[in-house]
């Protein structure tokens, strides 16, 4: 039987068991001939371990229905029931349309009775099935009406249809009344099994640090939406205790299969788990191997155990969202293959002999409710639905008789609030000057949401599952920066289909070749607001962002809010004056360098200390930075595993930035970018702020988990990140002389000034440089300006390889450096194998990278300073930023755009809310 319960090891057994039935079915179904070929192809993948077949698409679903209309067929019915995605997927529309016709009696079928059609509509979670089920509440056949009520009672994604049901109940519909009473009683939740007292599992231990690139390799990003196929690449690179089937290609499938023979589910256990990018695909891969199928949801799994000495906050959240149970605890006494029993309620782990291995506390008192509900997002939606139904029935909104509600703040009210706490407080509707305290659960309004192209297809799938047909967040933007330069066929399909999907829901879509998500999204921000993005480097230079996996990003875009347990803050306070030759990138690396000196950060993975992990990094002491410069600092908070970042800036650089951005957004409208209404509304909100520029500030008595003071007068030489750990830091004098093979100047950590600086240094060289130099500006506007100013000629003469504006080498999914080489890079992070297989990667400033490209080595401090003397001589010209309100081409286009009164009024209402 082909169903969502297919496992990799069971594919071949299932195929053999039904071989004779298939032979008969094929004689009656042309579709099954085609489908069986697909199943056989997938069964032969992954070195023979097999991959589950894809869910049906809309065209396949139509063929299945057409054949079922002609003759009953058990296999075709099974495919229709179990292999069509729920929500507002295109195939779900086809399925729901036919089932609706059957359920309402407009059509009949020998395969599906009217009552069975109603039941099947109830398995589709929400979206296209809801209106039919609501209408059936008033059906003249009482049994059908009651059956529809039963289906709606377990359907959470009803959105505004709630009010139709409420109206029907008030109009005398007994079936509608039953739905409201069921929701109010939380039967949707209580009928699910409780989290057991004990959970026995076999340990799958990954020692050291596991980053999301290990679990969801960048080179395999194209397959992320295809969860079972992508999971084949999890842990594909050999490491201590991990034995891939094919090193560098196929992960430890045999090892996993052998451990499962012990008869227990596997628990993912690691010293440090899930650092790096915000890839829900990493969670998807872990859960595909270690979790449970979801009935009627093909190729997605939920549940499972993830145990880590330290679990990165974004990864922890994606585990929560997926119904898994993530626990931070001591894992030193757990080894590969051990049989352990986790006692989630008692807070301990025992061995086979019953002895206690370790004890723990769950992160929140709501975590077990999330597991029972199937994830944090279903719990939030369902809990809200229960409260709403109770209010409708006159029972009050409280639901704490059933659910563990987030614990209220404990202790006395703080004497002051940090900048981040005030920003989040404002987004939660708190009165001016108030803030959300650490540990407090809240749901801040998402003003700006970003999505990029290697997570965008997954976000699209999540939006479909959430039955989202329109965004509630004020601005949602989609980019194509990770795949535009070297698109695979699947990427080309994404480039053609995803823009319309986003714009049809009111979002803004960029175009392939435009450049990096952050360089664009930052220019759409509003001061002191809160947002999120499906990229770990969505770190706003003004306001604050809490990056997330694709599931939570979809939730934020669809509902306009985001669940948040408010983190503590760490204050980094700069003082003194920047010394000659020191760049912003050096200040970025000075933060972990200083934390290492203070004992607040370690590079040893076992028992790792990281004061920044899961906390908000709040930076003061650099108030006059340009917003482009401020982003270098906020961007790098991702490498600290921080939950978010704020930077205290004066009004002047923000006013300058927004005046430029208003012109850029108007230029976008003139160039045909959409959604036009969203862009107009954002322009109007920017202009409203510019008319009254007020910024929040931290209170003097605000409390921080730690304070790190950095005296710029004492920072007299560059600071680099050492291979291959962005936390490991060293002064240039400690690594000078290291030979360098390749240099990359690009990524969201760069701006146009960096490329001018590199160009001016290269222009003075009379012979070919000894390294391979990669140049990739962040946006097409930077590229055009650099070409106009002659820098691309300089790069070409030097032999540099100029890349399409975008992420280029940074993610490692497109072009890569040579295996085993030594590289100096301006990119965001340098995890093992990220930029190139076995490459040793130093992270440094664009200026130092340019010098290394010329010298073929890391220079001495003295050599570096001589080069920097040349840069400093023309610094005013070099470090000019793109102010679009000063560029005639953009100003002319902007002057042709008028903002509608409707969008101005919409902006005023949002600002007042």
PDB file of N, CA and C in Angstrom, residues 371-422:
ATOM      1  N   UNK A 371       4.617  19.545  21.754  1.00  0.00           N
ATOM      2  CA  UNK A 371       4.843  18.200  21.221  1.00  0.00           C
ATOM      3  C   UNK A 371       3.509  17.494  21.017  1.00  0.00           C
ATOM      4  N   UNK A 372       2.616  17.583  22.005  1.00  0.00           N
ATOM      5  CA  UNK A 372       1.327  16.921  21.905  1.00  0.00           C
ATOM      6  C   UNK A 372       0.487  17.479  20.765  1.00  0.00           C
ATOM      7  N   UNK A 373       0.569  18.790  20.561  1.00  0.00           N
ATOM      8  CA  UNK A 373      -0.228  19.439  19.517  1.00  0.00           C
ATOM      9  C   UNK A 373       0.316  19.188  18.118  1.00  0.00           C
ATOM     10  N   UNK A 374       1.538  18.661  18.022  1.00  0.00           N
ATOM     11  CA  UNK A 374       2.161  18.447  16.721  1.00  0.00           C
ATOM     12  C   UNK A 374       3.069  19.573  16.301  1.00  0.00           C
ATOM     13  N   UNK A 375       3.354  20.494  17.232  1.00  0.00           N
ATOM     14  CA  UNK A 375       4.268  21.592  16.934  1.00  0.00           C
ATOM     15  C   UNK A 375       3.803  22.882  17.572  1.00  0.00           C
ATOM     16  N   UNK A 376       4.710  23.840  17.654  1.00  0.00           N
ATOM     17  CA  UNK A 376       4.399  25.115  18.282  1.00  0.00           C
ATOM     18  C   UNK A 376       3.341  25.889  17.495  1.00  0.00           C
ATOM     19  N   UNK A 377       3.438  25.877  16.168  1.00  0.00           N
ATOM     20  CA  UNK A 377       2.488  26.637  15.356  1.00  0.00           C
ATOM     21  C   UNK A 377       1.071  26.074  15.470  1.00  0.00           C
ATOM     22  N   UNK A 378       0.865  24.746  15.350  1.00  0.00           N
ATOM     23  CA  UNK A 378      -0.491  24.223  15.577  1.00  0.00           C
ATOM     24  C   UNK A 378      -1.017  24.547  16.970  1.00  0.00           C
ATOM     25  N   UNK A 379      -0.130  24.549  17.977  1.00  0.00           N
ATOM     26  CA  UNK A 379      -0.572  24.866  19.330  1.00  0.00           C
ATOM     27  C   UNK A 379      -1.041  26.315  19.423  1.00  0.00           C
ATOM     28  N   UNK A 380      -0.278  27.239  18.868  1.00  0.00           N
ATOM     29  CA  UNK A 380      -0.654  28.656  18.931  1.00  0.00           C
ATOM     30  C   UNK A 380      -1.983  28.891  18.220  1.00  0.00           C
ATOM     31  N   UNK A 381      -2.111  28.329  17.013  1.00  0.00           N
ATOM     32  CA  UNK A 381      -3.345  28.520  16.250  1.00  0.00           C
ATOM     33  C   UNK A 381      -4.521  27.856  16.966  1.00  0.00           C
ATOM     34  N   UNK A 382      -4.313  26.623  17.416  1.00  0.00           N
ATOM     35  CA  UNK A 382      -5.400  25.894  18.068  1.00  0.00           C
ATOM     36  C   UNK A 382      -5.798  26.497  19.390  1.00  0.00           C
ATOM     37  N   UNK A 383      -4.828  26.914  20.162  1.00  0.00           N
ATOM     38  CA  UNK A 383      -5.119  27.537  21.459  1.00  0.00           C
ATOM     39  C   UNK A 383      -5.918  28.828  21.261  1.00  0.00           C
ATOM     40  N   UNK A 384      -5.536  29.583  20.221  1.00  0.00           N
ATOM     41  CA  UNK A 384      -6.274  30.806  19.915  1.00  0.00           C
ATOM     42  C   UNK A 384      -7.695  30.509  19.468  1.00  0.00           C
ATOM     43  N   UNK A 385      -7.864  29.428  18.711  1.00  0.00           N
ATOM     44  CA  UNK A 385      -9.191  29.037  18.252  1.00  0.00           C
ATOM     45  C   UNK A 385     -10.073  28.618  19.427  1.00  0.00           C
ATOM     46  N   UNK A 386      -9.492  27.889  20.372  1.00  0.00           N
ATOM     47  CA  UNK A 386     -10.240  27.481  21.565  1.00  0.00           C
ATOM     48  C   UNK A 386     -10.684  28.705  22.359  1.00  0.00           C
ATOM     49  N   UNK A 387      -9.784  29.666  22.521  1.00  0.00           N
ATOM     50  CA  UNK A 387     -10.125  30.887  23.249  1.00  0.00           C
ATOM     51  C   UNK A 387     -11.230  31.661  22.537  1.00  0.00           C
ATOM     52  N   UNK A 388     -11.110  31.752  21.229  1.00  0.00           N
ATOM     53  CA  UNK A 388     -12.084  32.490  20.424  1.00  0.00           C
ATOM     54  C   UNK A 388     -13.469  31.846  20.517  1.00  0.00           C
ATOM     55  N   UNK A 389     -13.506  30.509  20.478  1.00  0.00           N
ATOM     56  CA  UNK A 389     -14.780  29.795  20.578  1.00  0.00           C
ATOM     57  C   UNK A 389     -15.405  29.990  21.952  1.00  0.00           C
ATOM     58  N   UNK A 390     -14.583  30.006  22.983  1.00  0.00           N
ATOM     59  CA  UNK A 390     -15.110  30.212  24.337  1.00  0.00           C
ATOM     60  C   UNK A 390     -15.731  31.598  24.484  1.00  0.00           C
ATOM     61  N   UNK A 391     -15.048  32.580  23.922  1.00  0.00           N
ATOM     62  CA  UNK A 391     -15.605  33.937  23.971  1.00  0.00           C
ATOM     63  C   UNK A 391     -16.955  33.967  23.257  1.00  0.00           C
ATOM     64  N   UNK A 392     -17.026  33.313  22.106  1.00  0.00           N
ATOM     65  CA  UNK A 392     -18.271  33.285  21.349  1.00  0.00           C
ATOM     66  C   UNK A 392     -19.405  32.648  22.141  1.00  0.00           C
ATOM     67  N   UNK A 393     -19.044  31.652  22.964  1.00  0.00           N
ATOM     68  CA  UNK A 393     -20.052  30.941  23.757  1.00  0.00           C
ATOM     69  C   UNK A 393     -20.289  31.580  25.120  1.00  0.00           C
ATOM     70  N   UNK A 394     -19.639  32.729  25.350  1.00  0.00           N
ATOM     71  CA  UNK A 394     -19.830  33.435  26.610  1.00  0.00           C
ATOM     72  C   UNK A 394     -19.119  32.811  27.786  1.00  0.00           C
ATOM     73  N   UNK A 395     -18.046  32.077  27.520  1.00  0.00           N
ATOM     74  CA  UNK A 395     -17.323  31.370  28.586  1.00  0.00           C
ATOM     75  C   UNK A 395     -16.015  32.059  28.982  1.00  0.00           C
ATOM     76  N   UNK A 396     -15.700  33.220  28.396  1.00  0.00           N
ATOM     77  CA  UNK A 396     -14.437  33.884  28.695  1.00  0.00           C
ATOM     78  C   UNK A 396     -13.311  33.314  27.859  1.00  0.00           C
ATOM     79  N   UNK A 397     -12.221  34.086  27.751  1.00  0.00           N
ATOM     80  CA  UNK A 397     -11.145  33.712  26.834  1.00  0.00           C
ATOM     81  C   UNK A 397     -10.094  32.804  27.445  1.00  0.00           C
ATOM     82  N   UNK A 398     -10.089  32.608  28.760  1.00  0.00           N
ATOM     83  CA  UNK A 398      -9.040  31.829  29.424  1.00  0.00           C
ATOM     84  C   UNK A 398      -9.071  30.373  28.966  1.00  0.00           C
ATOM     85  N   UNK A 399      -7.885  29.796  28.754  1.00  0.00           N
ATOM     86  CA  UNK A 399      -7.775  28.388  28.355  1.00  0.00           C
ATOM     87  C   UNK A 399      -6.782  27.637  29.240  1.00  0.00           C
ATOM     88  N   UNK A 400      -6.424  28.236  30.377  1.00  0.00           N
ATOM     89  CA  UNK A 400      -5.399  27.628  31.228  1.00  0.00           C
ATOM     90  C   UNK A 400      -5.896  26.413  31.990  1.00  0.00           C
ATOM     91  N   UNK A 401      -7.176  26.056  31.863  1.00  0.00           N
ATOM     92  CA  UNK A 401      -7.668  24.815  32.456  1.00  0.00           C
ATOM     93  C   UNK A 401      -7.231  23.602  31.646  1.00  0.00           C
ATOM     94  N   UNK A 402      -6.806  23.845  30.397  1.00  0.00           N
ATOM     95  CA  UNK A 402      -6.380  22.753  29.515  1.00  0.00           C
ATOM     96  C   UNK A 402      -4.907  22.860  29.154  1.00  0.00           C
ATOM     97  N   UNK A 403      -4.477  24.068  28.844  1.00  0.00           N
ATOM     98  CA  UNK A 403      -3.117  24.261  28.342  1.00  0.00           C
ATOM     99  C   UNK A 403      -2.211  24.831  29.414  1.00  0.00           C
ATOM    100  N   UNK A 404      -0.932  24.477  29.310  1.00  0.00           N
ATOM    101  CA  UNK A 404       0.097  25.146  30.105  1.00  0.00           C
ATOM    102  C   UNK A 404       0.396  26.473  29.429  1.00  0.00           C
ATOM    103  N   UNK A 405       0.006  27.552  30.063  1.00  0.00           N
ATOM    104  CA  UNK A 405       0.219  28.857  29.459  1.00  0.00           C
ATOM    105  C   UNK A 405       1.635  29.353  29.752  1.00  0.00           C
ATOM    106  N   UNK A 406       2.189  30.159  28.859  1.00  0.00           N
ATOM    107  CA  UNK A 406       3.525  30.714  29.107  1.00  0.00           C
ATOM    108  C   UNK A 406       3.581  31.397  30.472  1.00  0.00           C
ATOM    109  N   UNK A 407       4.652  31.119  31.192  1.00  0.00           N
ATOM    110  CA  UNK A 407       4.781  31.669  32.543  1.00  0.00           C
ATOM    111  C   UNK A 407       4.907  33.188  32.487  1.00  0.00           C
ATOM    112  N   UNK A 408       4.197  33.909  33.345  1.00  0.00           N
ATOM    113  CA  UNK A 408       4.323  35.377  33.376  1.00  0.00           C
ATOM    114  C   UNK A 408       5.675  35.778  33.941  1.00  0.00           C
ATOM    115  N   UNK A 409       6.101  37.008  33.722  1.00  0.00           N
ATOM    116  CA  UNK A 409       7.388  37.463  34.263  1.00  0.00           C
ATOM    117  C   UNK A 409       7.412  37.313  35.786  1.00  0.00           C
ATOM    118  N   UNK A 410       8.529  36.876  36.294  1.00  0.00           N
ATOM    119  CA  UNK A 410       8.682  36.731  37.739  1.00  0.00           C
ATOM    120  C   UNK A 410       9.571  37.849  38.273  1.00  0.00           C
ATOM    121  N   UNK A 411       9.454  38.113  39.553  1.00  0.00           N
ATOM    122  CA  UNK A 411      10.284  39.133  40.181  1.00  0.00           C
ATOM    123  C   UNK A 411       9.730  40.529  39.993  1.00  0.00           C
ATOM    124  N   UNK A 412      10.473  41.479  40.536  1.00  0.00           N
ATOM    125  CA  UNK A 412      10.045  42.879  40.478  1.00  0.00           C
ATOM    126  C   UNK A 412      10.207  43.431  39.069  1.00  0.00           C
ATOM    127  N   UNK A 413       9.427  44.440  38.777  1.00  0.00           N
ATOM    128  CA  UNK A 413       9.549  45.105  37.493  1.00  0.00           C
ATOM    129  C   UNK A 413      10.927  45.730  37.367  1.00  0.00           C
ATOM    130  N   UNK A 414      11.605  45.531  36.226  1.00  0.00           N
ATOM    131  CA  UNK A 414      12.964  46.085  36.092  1.00  0.00           C
ATOM    132  C   UNK A 414      12.964  47.599  36.170  1.00  0.00           C
ATOM    133  N   UNK A 415      14.103  48.142  36.612  1.00  0.00           N
ATOM    134  CA  UNK A 415      14.226  49.594  36.716  1.00  0.00           C
ATOM    135  C   UNK A 415      14.369  50.265  35.355  1.00  0.00           C
ATOM    136  N   UNK A 416      14.728  49.468  34.365  1.00  0.00           N
ATOM    137  CA  UNK A 416      14.863  50.018  33.012  1.00  0.00           C
ATOM    138  C   UNK A 416      14.808  48.916  31.980  1.00  0.00           C
ATOM    139  N   UNK A 417      14.624  49.309  30.729  1.00  0.00           N
ATOM    140  CA  UNK A 417      14.526  48.350  29.640  1.00  0.00           C
ATOM    141  C   UNK A 417      15.616  48.618  28.611  1.00  0.00           C
ATOM    142  N   UNK A 418      16.079  47.537  27.959  1.00  0.00           N
ATOM    143  CA  UNK A 418      17.052  47.682  26.882  1.00  0.00           C
ATOM    144  C   UNK A 418      16.341  48.168  25.622  1.00  0.00           C
ATOM    145  N   UNK A 419      17.130  48.546  24.613  1.00  0.00           N
ATOM    146  CA  UNK A 419      16.557  48.998  23.355  1.00  0.00           C
ATOM    147  C   UNK A 419      15.731  47.883  22.715  1.00  0.00           C
ATOM    148  N   UNK A 420      16.246  46.665  22.718  1.00  0.00           N
ATOM    149  CA  UNK A 420      15.512  45.546  22.123  1.00  0.00           C
ATOM    150  C   UNK A 420      14.201  45.297  22.860  1.00  0.00           C
ATOM    151  N   UNK A 421      14.239  45.355  24.166  1.00  0.00           N
ATOM    152  CA  UNK A 421      13.024  45.114  24.952  1.00  0.00           C
ATOM    153  C   UNK A 421      11.946  46.147  24.638  1.00  0.00           C
ATOM    154  N   UNK A 422      12.361  47.388  24.407  1.00  0.00           N
ATOM    155  CA  UNK A 422      11.393  48.432  24.058  1.00  0.00           C
ATOM    156  C   UNK A 422      10.837  48.238  22.641  1.00  0.00           C
TER     157      UNK A 422
END
